Amino acid sequence: MTAFNLTNQNLETILNRALEGYDLSTAETLLLLSPTSQANFGKLPLTQLPTEITTIQKTADKLRQQQVGDTVTYVINRNINFTNICEQHCSFCAFRRDEGDAGAFWLDIGQILEKANDAVQRGATEICMQGGLNLQAKIAGKSLSYYLQIVKGIKDEFPQLHLHAFSPQEVQFIAREDGVSYEYVIAALRDEGVGSMPGTAAEVLDDAVRRVICPEKIDTATWLEIVSTAHRLGMPTTSTMLCGHIETPQQQILHLERLRSLQQTAIEKNYPARITEFILLPFVGQEAPAPLRRRVGRDQPVLLNVLLLTAVSRIFLGNWIINHQPSWVKIGLDGAKEALKWGCNDIGGTLMEEHITTMAGAVGGTCMEVENLQEAIRSLGRSDRQRDTLYQPSQKSKFKSQKLEVKSFKYL
């Protein structure tokens, strides 16, 4: 073990501890990410990796098998981004617009229901809904009333659809605009029919990074508070990390440690909901605002860096968050298939319509057919299974399509 500065530590001992079921410390885990500090690491071909890297990969794959088995899951879902008009200006975002800008849009309830109806006809069991922070999105001056109207509209038409909707950032935005607590907002959304919360807006849970890439977003403590409140109120969440931009390996591990601690708190306090999955979201800079794009110095993710962080995430989090998912939108279906060898057990969803990452220049596409996901899984010699949002075997969609009177999609 002469490469990548691993000579001063016993890699085998560390990985064996993980295989025996122990949680690794942040220092031990940081060692596993040390190869990414080498300038040429990301250029190594996957067929010619050093022994140290293949050992980490095999450990993550074995832990995945021990923790969740060999079956790879997927969900039939649809994204609905209801507006890209946003008050914030995150330095990685190519999606947002100001009202009146070319390409700005804001769907009305009829357009949203049209998309939900299309999803139902295509077998979806889940709608994933997020949008920009639009200051005009109010009913009678109340932000929460607007969001509840969307939820009620979908649940009235399609009561069995699972709504995976509204990030911690959106919860904070609603609470701020209406002068109410996070608890009040989450409980109202839950009671109207939201089934789970996307763990987006996490980016990197380190405020030194957030001050550069998303200075207007909620800080780390607020994100953690909102997600923990959701768990306490019985609303499951996912978790994510936006990786591969200006963050260091130390900050990546700090992010993972905060997620692990969050899950441990939910378990120790016997909250009725937990984190259901972890998803790495590699930075795509092709159409991102120029300052961050120049600072990062590339347009597309470095696959090997993503794969190593995927493996390390499984090793660090797997005792507590067992479901790990790659982003085929960001690294392509081939990259996502490779990630299934590095610790992932889920290949994600069909999405049907993806705007946020695609507008940043991602090459993975906006929609994936079920057959393509199944083929990718089976090509690895593993079985596939459709799941629901909360990782239970799906009952399949039993909905009949509705005849809706819907307005055509319009840009503002």
GROMACS .gro file of C-alpha atoms in nm:
model
  412
    1MET     CA    1   0.000   0.000   0.000
    2THR     CA    2   0.238   0.269  -0.120
    3ALA     CA    3   0.002   0.489  -0.316
    4PHE     CA    4  -0.222   0.773  -0.202
    5ASN     CA    5  -0.067   0.825   0.143
    6LEU     CA    6  -0.231   0.517   0.292
    7THR     CA    7   0.098   0.375   0.420
    8ASN     CA    8   0.067   0.516   0.772
    9GLN     CA    9  -0.264   0.349   0.848
   10ASN     CA   10  -0.382  -0.006   0.846
   11LEU     CA   11  -0.650   0.007   0.580
   12GLU     CA   12  -0.738  -0.357   0.627
   13THR     CA   13  -0.800  -0.307   0.999
   14ILE     CA   14  -1.027  -0.008   0.937
   15LEU     CA   15  -1.232  -0.185   0.672
   16ASN     CA   16  -1.257  -0.501   0.881
   17ARG     CA   17  -1.400  -0.294   1.166
   18ALA     CA   18  -1.667  -0.170   0.926
   19LEU     CA   19  -1.743  -0.524   0.811
   20GLU     CA   20  -1.778  -0.632   1.174
   21GLY     CA   21  -2.053  -0.373   1.219
   22TYR     CA   22  -1.866  -0.092   1.392
   23ASP     CA   23  -1.921   0.273   1.303
   24LEU     CA   24  -1.603   0.431   1.172
   25SER     CA   25  -1.478   0.756   1.319
   26THR     CA   26  -1.452   1.067   1.104
   27ALA     CA   27  -1.071   1.037   1.112
   28GLU     CA   28  -1.081   0.678   0.987
   29THR     CA   29  -1.328   0.769   0.717
   30LEU     CA   30  -1.127   1.068   0.604
   31LEU     CA   31  -0.838   0.834   0.537
   32LEU     CA   32  -1.055   0.644   0.292
   33LEU     CA   33  -1.112   0.964   0.095
   34SER     CA   34  -0.745   1.066   0.090
   35PRO     CA   35  -0.689   0.946  -0.270
   36THR     CA   36  -0.914   1.225  -0.401
   37SER     CA   37  -0.648   1.478  -0.297
   38GLN     CA   38  -0.418   1.341  -0.568
   39ALA     CA   39  -0.434   1.555  -0.882
   40ASN     CA   40  -0.461   1.267  -1.128
   41PHE     CA   41  -0.684   1.040  -0.923
   42GLY     CA   42  -1.002   1.110  -1.117
   43LYS     CA   43  -0.832   1.027  -1.446
   44LEU     CA   44  -0.758   0.667  -1.350
   45PRO     CA   45  -0.946   0.410  -1.563
   46LEU     CA   46  -1.190   0.199  -1.364
   47THR     CA   47  -1.023  -0.113  -1.499
   48GLN     CA   48  -0.682  -0.016  -1.356
   49LEU     CA   49  -0.752   0.102  -1.004
   50PRO     CA   50  -0.497   0.063  -0.724
   51THR     CA   51  -0.553  -0.219  -0.477
   52GLU     CA   52  -0.647   0.027  -0.203
   53ILE     CA   53  -0.938   0.161  -0.405
   54THR     CA   54  -1.070  -0.177  -0.513
   55THR     CA   55  -1.052  -0.290  -0.150
   56ILE     CA   56  -1.268   0.005  -0.043
   57GLN     CA   57  -1.509  -0.065  -0.330
   58LYS     CA   58  -1.539  -0.433  -0.242
   59THR     CA   59  -1.595  -0.349   0.125
   60ALA     CA   60  -1.877  -0.109   0.039
   61ASP     CA   61  -2.032  -0.366  -0.193
   62LYS     CA   62  -2.012  -0.636   0.074
   63LEU     CA   63  -2.167  -0.406   0.335
   64ARG     CA   64  -2.446  -0.326   0.092
   65GLN     CA   65  -2.511  -0.697   0.050
   66GLN     CA   66  -2.510  -0.753   0.427
   67GLN     CA   67  -2.734  -0.457   0.505
   68VAL     CA   68  -2.995  -0.472   0.227
   69GLY     CA   69  -2.925  -0.775   0.009
   70ASP     CA   70  -2.871  -0.804  -0.365
   71THR     CA   71  -3.206  -0.686  -0.499
   72VAL     CA   72  -3.191  -0.340  -0.659
   73THR     CA   73  -3.500  -0.126  -0.618
   74TYR     CA   74  -3.652   0.155  -0.821
   75VAL     CA   75  -3.962   0.375  -0.801
   76ILE     CA   76  -4.196   0.496  -1.074
   77ASN     CA   77  -4.227   0.865  -1.006
   78ARG     CA   78  -4.261   1.203  -1.168
   79ASN     CA   79  -4.093   1.531  -1.086
   80ILE     CA   80  -4.306   1.842  -1.094
   81ASN     CA   81  -4.110   2.166  -1.057
   82PHE     CA   82  -4.401   2.406  -1.028
   83THR     CA   83  -4.200   2.729  -1.068
   84ASN     CA   84  -3.844   2.841  -1.129
   85ILE     CA   85  -3.909   3.195  -1.011
   86CYS     CA   86  -3.693   3.228  -0.701
   87GLU     CA   87  -3.582   3.500  -0.463
   88GLN     CA   88  -3.244   3.333  -0.405
   89HIS     CA   89  -2.929   3.327  -0.617
   90CYS     CA   90  -2.734   3.007  -0.541
   91SER     CA   91  -2.404   3.005  -0.723
   92PHE     CA   92  -2.452   2.654  -0.863
   93CYS     CA   93  -2.809   2.700  -0.991
   94ALA     CA   94  -2.896   2.735  -1.359
   95PHE     CA   95  -3.266   2.671  -1.291
   96ARG     CA   96  -3.381   2.991  -1.118
   97ARG     CA   97  -3.527   3.294  -1.294
   98ASP     CA   98  -3.667   3.628  -1.192
   99GLU     CA   99  -4.027   3.700  -1.282
  100GLY     CA  100  -4.036   3.837  -1.634
  101ASP     CA  101  -3.712   3.669  -1.740
  102ALA     CA  102  -3.704   3.460  -2.055
  103GLY     CA  103  -3.773   3.101  -1.953
  104ALA     CA  104  -3.945   3.190  -1.624
  105PHE     CA  105  -4.245   2.970  -1.550
  106TRP     CA  106  -4.509   2.921  -1.286
  107LEU     CA  107  -4.758   2.639  -1.330
  108ASP     CA  108  -5.119   2.683  -1.227
  109ILE     CA  109  -5.308   2.407  -1.051
  110GLY     CA  110  -5.457   2.283  -1.376
  111GLN     CA  111  -5.114   2.236  -1.531
  112ILE     CA  112  -4.991   2.059  -1.220
  113LEU     CA  113  -5.287   1.821  -1.229
  114GLU     CA  114  -5.225   1.753  -1.597
  115LYS     CA  115  -4.873   1.640  -1.515
  116ALA     CA  116  -4.995   1.432  -1.222
  117ASN     CA  117  -5.255   1.270  -1.445
  118ASP     CA  118  -4.990   1.185  -1.704
  119ALA     CA  119  -4.778   1.030  -1.429
  120VAL     CA  120  -5.069   0.816  -1.314
  121GLN     CA  121  -5.132   0.693  -1.666
  122ARG     CA  122  -4.768   0.585  -1.682
  123GLY     CA  123  -4.787   0.389  -1.358
  124ALA     CA  124  -4.638   0.636  -1.113
  125THR     CA  125  -4.688   0.586  -0.742
  126GLU     CA  126  -4.507   0.906  -0.641
  127ILE     CA  127  -4.501   1.274  -0.728
  128CYS     CA  128  -4.185   1.456  -0.625
  129MET     CA  129  -4.256   1.827  -0.608
  130GLN     CA  130  -4.025   2.119  -0.544
  131GLY     CA  131  -3.994   2.469  -0.680
  132GLY     CA  132  -3.832   2.806  -0.657
  133LEU     CA  133  -3.904   3.044  -0.370
  134ASN     CA  134  -4.165   3.258  -0.542
  135LEU     CA  135  -4.272   3.555  -0.330
  136GLN     CA  136  -4.594   3.587  -0.531
  137ALA     CA  137  -4.704   3.230  -0.453
  138LYS     CA  138  -4.968   3.319  -0.197
  139ILE     CA  139  -5.341   3.291  -0.146
  140ALA     CA  140  -5.499   3.578   0.049
  141GLY     CA  141  -5.149   3.684   0.145
  142LYS     CA  142  -5.053   3.347   0.291
  143SER     CA  143  -4.777   3.130   0.153
  144LEU     CA  144  -4.887   2.813   0.330
  145SER     CA  145  -5.236   2.840   0.180
  146TYR     CA  146  -5.084   2.830  -0.168
  147TYR     CA  147  -4.881   2.517  -0.096
  148LEU     CA  148  -5.176   2.346   0.070
  149GLN     CA  149  -5.391   2.421  -0.234
  150ILE     CA  150  -5.145   2.230  -0.453
  151VAL     CA  151  -5.138   1.935  -0.216
  152LYS     CA  152  -5.517   1.925  -0.183
  153GLY     CA  153  -5.563   1.947  -0.558
  154ILE     CA  154  -5.343   1.645  -0.623
  155LYS     CA  155  -5.472   1.436  -0.332
  156ASP     CA  156  -5.835   1.506  -0.421
  157GLU     CA  157  -5.781   1.375  -0.774
  158PHE     CA  158  -5.530   1.099  -0.695
  159PRO     CA  159  -5.562   1.011  -0.326
  160GLN     CA  160  -5.327   0.714  -0.339
  161LEU     CA  161  -5.036   0.904  -0.493
  162HIS     CA  162  -4.752   0.959  -0.248
  163LEU     CA  163  -4.648   1.324  -0.238
  164HIS     CA  164  -4.276   1.361  -0.176
  165ALA     CA  165  -4.274   1.736  -0.157
  166PHE     CA  166  -4.120   2.061  -0.039
  167SER     CA  167  -3.764   2.076   0.088
  168PRO     CA  168  -3.645   2.213   0.424
  169GLN     CA  169  -3.567   2.537   0.240
  170GLU     CA  170  -3.927   2.564   0.122
  171VAL     CA  171  -4.053   2.492   0.475
  172GLN     CA  172  -3.837   2.774   0.610
  173PHE     CA  173  -3.957   3.006   0.332
  174ILE     CA  174  -4.323   2.936   0.408
  175ALA     CA  175  -4.269   2.978   0.782
  176ARG     CA  176  -4.083   3.305   0.732
  177GLU     CA  177  -4.341   3.451   0.496
  178ASP     CA  178  -4.635   3.361   0.720
  179GLY     CA  179  -4.472   3.422   1.058
  180VAL     CA  180  -4.534   3.068   1.183
  181SER     CA  181  -4.315   2.788   1.316
  182TYR     CA  182  -4.152   2.510   1.116
  183GLU     CA  183  -4.360   2.266   1.318
  184TYR     CA  184  -4.680   2.439   1.215
  185VAL     CA  185  -4.588   2.427   0.845
  186ILE     CA  186  -4.479   2.063   0.848
  187ALA     CA  187  -4.785   1.949   1.041
  188ALA     CA  188  -5.018   2.136   0.803
  189LEU     CA  189  -4.853   1.984   0.496
  190ARG     CA  190  -4.861   1.639   0.656
  191ASP     CA  191  -5.226   1.668   0.748
  192GLU     CA  192  -5.320   1.779   0.396
  193GLY     CA  193  -5.145   1.479   0.241
  194VAL     CA  194  -4.769   1.530   0.199
  195GLY     CA  195  -4.615   1.190   0.270
  196SER     CA  196  -4.244   1.270   0.291
  197MET     CA  197  -3.994   1.553   0.258
  198PRO     CA  198  -3.704   1.567   0.008
  199GLY     CA  199  -3.373   1.610   0.188
  200THR     CA  200  -3.254   1.862  -0.067
  201ALA     CA  201  -3.116   2.210   0.007
  202ALA     CA  202  -2.860   2.030   0.224
  203GLU     CA  203  -2.586   2.097  -0.035
  204VAL     CA  204  -2.291   2.058   0.207
  205LEU     CA  205  -2.377   2.085   0.576
  206ASP     CA  206  -2.090   2.317   0.658
  207ASP     CA  207  -2.153   2.688   0.680
  208ALA     CA  208  -1.812   2.782   0.540
  209VAL     CA  209  -1.914   2.612   0.215
  210ARG     CA  210  -2.271   2.743   0.227
  211ARG     CA  211  -2.152   3.103   0.257
  212VAL     CA  212  -1.988   3.062  -0.085
  213ILE     CA  213  -2.228   2.845  -0.284
  214CYS     CA  214  -2.567   2.935  -0.130
  215PRO     CA  215  -2.532   3.234   0.105
  216GLU     CA  216  -2.905   3.311   0.098
  217LYS     CA  217  -3.008   2.957   0.187
  218ILE     CA  218  -3.082   2.828   0.536
  219ASP     CA  219  -2.776   2.750   0.743
  220THR     CA  220  -2.670   2.406   0.858
  221ALA     CA  221  -2.839   2.425   1.197
  222THR     CA  222  -3.171   2.528   1.043
  223TRP     CA  223  -3.163   2.244   0.788
  224LEU     CA  224  -3.095   1.994   1.065
  225GLU     CA  225  -3.367   2.144   1.286
  226ILE     CA  226  -3.632   2.126   1.014
  227VAL     CA  227  -3.549   1.767   0.918
  228SER     CA  228  -3.544   1.658   1.282
  229THR     CA  229  -3.879   1.830   1.335
  230ALA     CA  230  -4.020   1.641   1.037
  231HIS     CA  231  -3.907   1.312   1.191
  232ARG     CA  232  -4.063   1.404   1.524
  233LEU     CA  233  -4.392   1.484   1.349
  234GLY     CA  234  -4.395   1.155   1.161
  235MET     CA  235  -4.279   1.277   0.820
  236PRO     CA  236  -3.998   1.069   0.666
  237THR     CA  237  -3.723   1.249   0.477
  238THR     CA  238  -3.448   1.165   0.236
  239SER     CA  239  -3.092   1.300   0.261
  240THR     CA  240  -2.854   1.432  -0.003
  241MET     CA  241  -2.511   1.584  -0.056
  242LEU     CA  242  -2.415   1.820  -0.338
  243CYS     CA  243  -2.055   1.710  -0.392
  244GLY     CA  244  -1.760   1.778  -0.617
  245HIS     CA  245  -1.735   2.157  -0.618
  246ILE     CA  246  -1.538   2.360  -0.358
  247GLU     CA  247  -1.586   2.134  -0.055
  248THR     CA  248  -1.294   1.942   0.095
  249PRO     CA  249  -1.292   1.574   0.194
  250GLN     CA  250  -1.305   1.692   0.556
  251GLN     CA  251  -1.625   1.883   0.485
  252GLN     CA  252  -1.774   1.584   0.303
  253ILE     CA  253  -1.713   1.366   0.608
  254LEU     CA  254  -1.853   1.635   0.838
  255HIS     CA  255  -2.169   1.633   0.626
  256LEU     CA  256  -2.198   1.255   0.654
  257GLU     CA  257  -2.137   1.272   1.029
  258ARG     CA  258  -2.420   1.522   1.071
  259LEU     CA  259  -2.657   1.300   0.875
  260ARG     CA  260  -2.559   0.997   1.081
  261SER     CA  261  -2.612   1.190   1.403
  262LEU     CA  262  -2.950   1.313   1.280
  263GLN     CA  263  -3.062   0.956   1.212
  264GLN     CA  264  -2.928   0.837   1.546
  265THR     CA  265  -3.129   1.108   1.720
  266ALA     CA  266  -3.450   0.998   1.546
  267ILE     CA  267  -3.388   0.640   1.654
  268GLU     CA  268  -3.278   0.716   2.009
  269LYS     CA  269  -3.579   0.942   2.068
  270ASN     CA  270  -3.810   0.695   1.899
  271TYR     CA  271  -3.942   0.946   1.650
  272PRO     CA  272  -4.207   0.797   1.421
  273ALA     CA  273  -4.011   0.885   1.104
  274ARG     CA  274  -3.651   0.860   0.986
  275ILE     CA  275  -3.423   0.927   0.690
  276THR     CA  276  -3.515   0.672   0.423
  277GLU     CA  277  -3.223   0.711   0.182
  278PHE     CA  278  -2.900   0.889   0.098
  279ILE     CA  279  -2.832   1.032  -0.248
  280LEU     CA  280  -2.509   1.182  -0.378
  281LEU     CA  281  -2.574   1.473  -0.615
  282PRO     CA  282  -2.251   1.555  -0.802
  283PHE     CA  283  -2.209   1.917  -0.912
  284VAL     CA  284  -2.282   1.984  -1.279
  285GLY     CA  285  -2.134   2.314  -1.391
  286GLN     CA  286  -2.186   2.334  -1.766
  287GLU     CA  287  -2.460   2.597  -1.743
  288ALA     CA  288  -2.399   2.707  -1.384
  289PRO     CA  289  -2.325   3.072  -1.307
  290ALA     CA  290  -1.977   3.158  -1.431
  291PRO     CA  291  -1.796   3.242  -1.102
  292LEU     CA  292  -1.844   2.899  -0.943
  293ARG     CA  293  -1.798   2.723  -1.276
  294ARG     CA  294  -1.459   2.890  -1.320
  295ARG     CA  295  -1.359   2.812  -0.963
  296VAL     CA  296  -1.446   2.444  -0.997
  297GLY     CA  297  -1.283   2.424  -1.339
  298ARG     CA  298  -1.496   2.156  -1.507
  299ASP     CA  299  -1.844   2.109  -1.641
  300GLN     CA  300  -1.926   1.747  -1.554
  301PRO     CA  301  -1.870   1.527  -1.248
  302VAL     CA  302  -1.553   1.318  -1.215
  303LEU     CA  303  -1.698   0.968  -1.203
  304LEU     CA  304  -1.423   0.803  -1.000
  305ASN     CA  305  -1.443   1.071  -0.732
  306VAL     CA  306  -1.819   1.017  -0.715
  307LEU     CA  307  -1.777   0.640  -0.693
  308LEU     CA  308  -1.521   0.656  -0.412
  309LEU     CA  309  -1.745   0.894  -0.213
  310THR     CA  310  -2.035   0.657  -0.284
  311ALA     CA  311  -1.840   0.369  -0.132
  312VAL     CA  312  -1.725   0.573   0.166
  313SER     CA  313  -2.081   0.693   0.228
  314ARG     CA  314  -2.204   0.332   0.244
  315ILE     CA  315  -1.922   0.240   0.483
  316PHE     CA  316  -1.988   0.541   0.709
  317LEU     CA  317  -2.368   0.561   0.698
  318GLY     CA  318  -2.483   0.209   0.619
  319ASN     CA  319  -2.553   0.099   0.976
  320TRP     CA  320  -2.800   0.385   1.009
  321ILE     CA  321  -2.919   0.480   0.659
  322ILE     CA  322  -2.938   0.158   0.461
  323ASN     CA  323  -3.069   0.276   0.124
  324HIS     CA  324  -2.819   0.450  -0.104
  325GLN     CA  325  -2.900   0.585  -0.448
  326PRO     CA  326  -2.694   0.738  -0.730
  327SER     CA  327  -2.820   1.013  -0.961
  328TRP     CA  328  -2.850   0.882  -1.316
  329VAL     CA  329  -2.943   1.235  -1.421
  330LYS     CA  330  -2.601   1.362  -1.315
  331ILE     CA  331  -2.370   1.069  -1.398
  332GLY     CA  332  -2.573   0.892  -1.665
  333LEU     CA  333  -2.728   0.547  -1.651
  334ASP     CA  334  -2.392   0.379  -1.704
  335GLY     CA  335  -2.245   0.574  -1.414
  336ALA     CA  336  -2.543   0.486  -1.196
  337LYS     CA  337  -2.508   0.120  -1.290
  338GLU     CA  338  -2.142   0.134  -1.186
  339ALA     CA  339  -2.243   0.293  -0.855
  340LEU     CA  340  -2.448  -0.020  -0.782
  341LYS     CA  341  -2.110  -0.196  -0.747
  342TRP     CA  342  -1.983   0.070  -0.503
  343GLY     CA  343  -2.247   0.051  -0.232
  344CYS     CA  344  -2.577   0.162  -0.386
  345ASN     CA  345  -2.883  -0.063  -0.365
  346ASP     CA  346  -3.138   0.159  -0.540
  347ILE     CA  347  -3.122   0.310  -0.889
  348GLY     CA  348  -3.373   0.587  -0.828
  349GLY     CA  349  -3.686   0.677  -1.016
  350THR     CA  350  -3.817   0.732  -1.365
  351LEU     CA  351  -3.860   1.107  -1.293
  352MET     CA  352  -4.041   1.158  -1.628
  353GLU     CA  353  -3.952   1.526  -1.628
  354GLU     CA  354  -3.639   1.672  -1.470
  355HIS     CA  355  -3.552   2.040  -1.505
  356ILE     CA  356  -3.316   2.153  -1.229
  357THR     CA  357  -3.013   1.939  -1.311
  358THR     CA  358  -3.081   1.924  -1.684
  359MET     CA  359  -3.081   2.304  -1.706
  360ALA     CA  360  -2.738   2.295  -1.540
  361GLY     CA  361  -2.610   2.088  -1.833
  362ALA     CA  362  -2.638   1.731  -1.703
  363VAL     CA  363  -2.609   1.462  -1.968
  364GLY     CA  364  -2.816   1.187  -1.806
  365GLY     CA  365  -3.148   1.296  -1.956
  366THR     CA  366  -3.482   1.397  -1.811
  367CYS     CA  367  -3.676   1.070  -1.816
  368MET     CA  368  -3.594   0.703  -1.773
  369GLU     CA  369  -3.820   0.420  -1.882
  370VAL     CA  370  -3.876   0.137  -1.636
  371GLU     CA  371  -3.739  -0.110  -1.888
  372ASN     CA  372  -3.409   0.078  -1.906
  373LEU     CA  373  -3.371   0.075  -1.529
  374GLN     CA  374  -3.454  -0.295  -1.517
  375GLU     CA  375  -3.209  -0.375  -1.796
  376ALA     CA  376  -2.929  -0.185  -1.620
  377ILE     CA  377  -2.993  -0.375  -1.298
  378ARG     CA  378  -3.021  -0.716  -1.461
  379SER     CA  379  -2.702  -0.663  -1.661
  380LEU     CA  380  -2.519  -0.684  -1.327
  381GLY     CA  381  -2.676  -1.020  -1.250
  382ARG     CA  382  -2.896  -0.871  -0.979
  383SER     CA  383  -3.272  -0.882  -0.945
  384ASP     CA  384  -3.490  -0.573  -0.958
  385ARG     CA  385  -3.799  -0.476  -0.761
  386GLN     CA  386  -4.035  -0.183  -0.787
  387ARG     CA  387  -4.073  -0.006  -0.452
  388ASP     CA  388  -4.279   0.277  -0.314
  389THR     CA  389  -4.135   0.603  -0.179
  390LEU     CA  390  -4.074   0.455   0.167
  391TYR     CA  391  -3.898   0.143   0.033
  392GLN     CA  392  -4.187  -0.095   0.072
  393PRO     CA  393  -4.269  -0.327  -0.220
  394SER     CA  394  -4.493  -0.132  -0.452
  395GLN     CA  395  -4.856  -0.231  -0.491
  396LYS     CA  396  -4.834  -0.088  -0.843
  397SER     CA  397  -5.053   0.196  -0.955
  398LYS     CA  398  -5.422   0.109  -0.957
  399PHE     CA  399  -5.536   0.450  -1.072
  400LYS     CA  400  -5.743   0.519  -1.375
  401SER     CA  401  -5.662   0.828  -1.572
  402GLN     CA  402  -5.884   1.125  -1.510
  403LYS     CA  403  -6.043   1.349  -1.769
  404LEU     CA  404  -5.915   1.686  -1.662
  405GLU     CA  405  -5.982   2.023  -1.811
  406VAL     CA  406  -5.632   2.161  -1.816
  407LYS     CA  407  -5.480   2.475  -1.953
  408SER     CA  408  -5.175   2.449  -2.174
  409PHE     CA  409  -4.829   2.507  -2.027
  410LYS     CA  410  -4.736   2.875  -2.041
  411TYR     CA  411  -4.419   3.067  -1.970
  412LEU     CA  412  -4.464   3.391  -1.783
   0.00000   0.00000   0.00000
